[in-house]
Structures are given as C-alpha cells and as structure tokens.
C-alpha positions as a printed NumPy array, in Angstrom:
array([[ -4.181,  70.973, -20.845],
       [ -1.498,  67.944, -21.234],
       [  2.03 ,  67.902, -21.248],
       [  2.596,  68.146, -25.181],
       [  0.455,  71.287, -25.206],
       [  1.969,  72.764, -22.191],
       [  5.594,  72.045, -23.738],
       [  4.592,  73.765, -27.037],
       [  3.132,  76.799, -25.233],
       [  6.025,  77.25 , -23.061],
       [  8.451,  77.001, -26.095],
       [  6.78 ,  79.639, -27.758],
       [  6.853,  81.783, -24.85 ],
       [ 10.56 ,  80.725, -24.153],
       [ 11.406,  83.327, -27.226],
       [ 12.161,  86.624, -26.207],
       [ 10.109,  88.266, -28.701],
       [  7.288,  86.036, -28.121],
       [  7.133,  86.615, -24.629],
       [  7.19 ,  90.302, -25.145],
       [  4.468,  90.357, -27.941],
       [  1.937,  87.994, -25.638],
       [  2.575,  90.433, -22.284],
       [  1.839,  93.371, -24.557],
       [ -1.533,  91.547, -25.551],
       [ -2.465,  90.483, -22.354],
       [ -1.913,  93.876, -20.891],
       [ -4.169,  95.084, -23.737],
       [ -6.943,  93.185, -22.674],
       [-10.011,  91.54 , -24.461],
       [ -9.644,  93.969, -27.35 ],
       [ -6.468,  92.552, -28.35 ],
       [ -4.395,  94.696, -30.789],
       [ -3.648,  95.455, -34.582],
       [ -0.406,  93.892, -35.843],
       [  0.739,  97.633, -36.583],
       [  0.213,  98.764, -33.086],
       [  2.398,  95.678, -31.421],
       [  5.101,  96.329, -34.396],
       [  5.367,  99.921, -33.585],
       [  4.843,  99.417, -29.797],
       [  7.771,  96.805, -29.735],
       [ 10.008,  97.949, -32.46 ],
       [  9.701,  94.148, -34.245],
       [ 10.252,  94.09 , -38.139],
       [  7.004,  93.194, -39.873],
       [  8.06 ,  89.821, -41.3  ],
       [  9.512,  89.018, -37.735],
       [  6.19 ,  89.608, -36.193],
       [  4.037,  87.848, -38.665],
       [  6.378,  84.671, -37.965],
       [  5.931,  85.088, -33.813],
       [  2.129,  86.008, -34.411],
       [  1.544,  82.623, -36.369],
       [  3.836,  80.478, -34.4  ],
       [  1.263,  81.842, -31.382],
       [ -1.592,  81.366, -33.174],
       [ -0.543,  77.683, -33.958],
       [ -0.377,  76.318, -30.14 ],
       [ -3.397,  78.718, -29.289],
       [ -1.929,  81.14 , -27.165],
       [ -3.494,  83.907, -29.483],
       [ -5.982,  83.914, -32.3  ],
       [ -6.248,  86.826, -34.97 ],
       [ -9.402,  88.326, -36.608],
       [ -9.646,  90.222, -39.674],
       [-11.288,  93.539, -39.733],
       [-11.327,  95.387, -42.756],
       [ -7.785,  95.562, -43.549],
       [ -6.659,  95.114, -39.963],
       [ -5.518,  92.007, -38.074],
       [ -6.471,  92.347, -34.435],
       [ -4.428,  89.89 , -32.491],
       [ -6.059,  88.426, -29.183],
       [ -4.551,  86.895, -26.007],
       [ -6.359,  83.468, -25.632],
       [ -6.683,  83.839, -21.866],
       [ -8.659,  80.44 , -21.473],
       [ -5.488,  79.062, -22.959],
       [ -3.305,  81.101, -20.439],
       [ -5.678,  80.173, -17.186],
       [ -5.123,  76.301, -18.313],
       [ -1.264,  76.654, -18.775],
       [ -1.002,  78.198, -15.467],
       [ -3.485,  75.449, -13.66 ],
       [ -1.153,  73.098, -15.41 ],
       [  1.8  ,  74.36 , -13.752],
       [  0.344,  74.524, -10.415],
       [ -0.988,  71.252, -10.415],
       [  1.97 ,  69.428, -11.752],
       [  4.822,  71.415, -10.535],
       [  4.354,  72.251,  -7.085],
       [  2.17 ,  69.664,  -5.612],
       [  3.748,  67.921,  -2.304],
       [  6.769,  70.247,  -2.828],
       [  7.823,  71.965,   0.788],
       [  7.299,  75.571,   0.345],
       [  5.043,  75.185,  -2.967],
       [  1.722,  76.38 ,  -3.616],
       [ -0.125,  74.048,  -2.089],
       [  1.711,  74.379,   1.492],
       [  0.269,  77.292,   3.534]])
C-alpha cells in the first residue's frame, strides 16, 4: 500500500458514520451484512448509508455483491491488513517505545 492509498482509506474511516459501518462489517465477518441489516443496526438513513458505502467501496475497504434483490457488503480484510501494515511499517519504525522496540 502506498501513501495515497493509505491516506484515502484513512480519510474515509475518519468519518464517524463510515467508521461505525466498517466496524460493524468487520464484526460481521467474511459473510458481510445486507445493507438493510446495517441500516437497522446503526440507524443511518438509507440514502446516507448508500453514500457512505459507495465511498468505502471506492477506496477498497469493502466490496458489494448483489444477491437477488439484496446487496451484501463485505469487508476487505486484505485491504485492512495492508493498511495496518502500512501504519506499522511507516509510522513506528525507530521510535522509542514504538512497535519495533521490545
């Protein structure tokens, strides 16, 4: 992951609604969750939720799959792992008390 990709992902997660949605999806696991399920659990209006999901999908945090009339949102764990790896590699190296010191 490069700086631009990391910045875009972190910018999307910097919104409290998108962060709540992403955390909900991560907890849902690899099966993901239907848009209606997310809306019901978090109380976000449908049009607002659609906007947030679209932005998260655009940067690769989630993917959306259509199953019949239902849209399932699935967290992209590989993207999350890459983002965490980027932060660990770039932000904590050589810092006293950082992740690389034991």
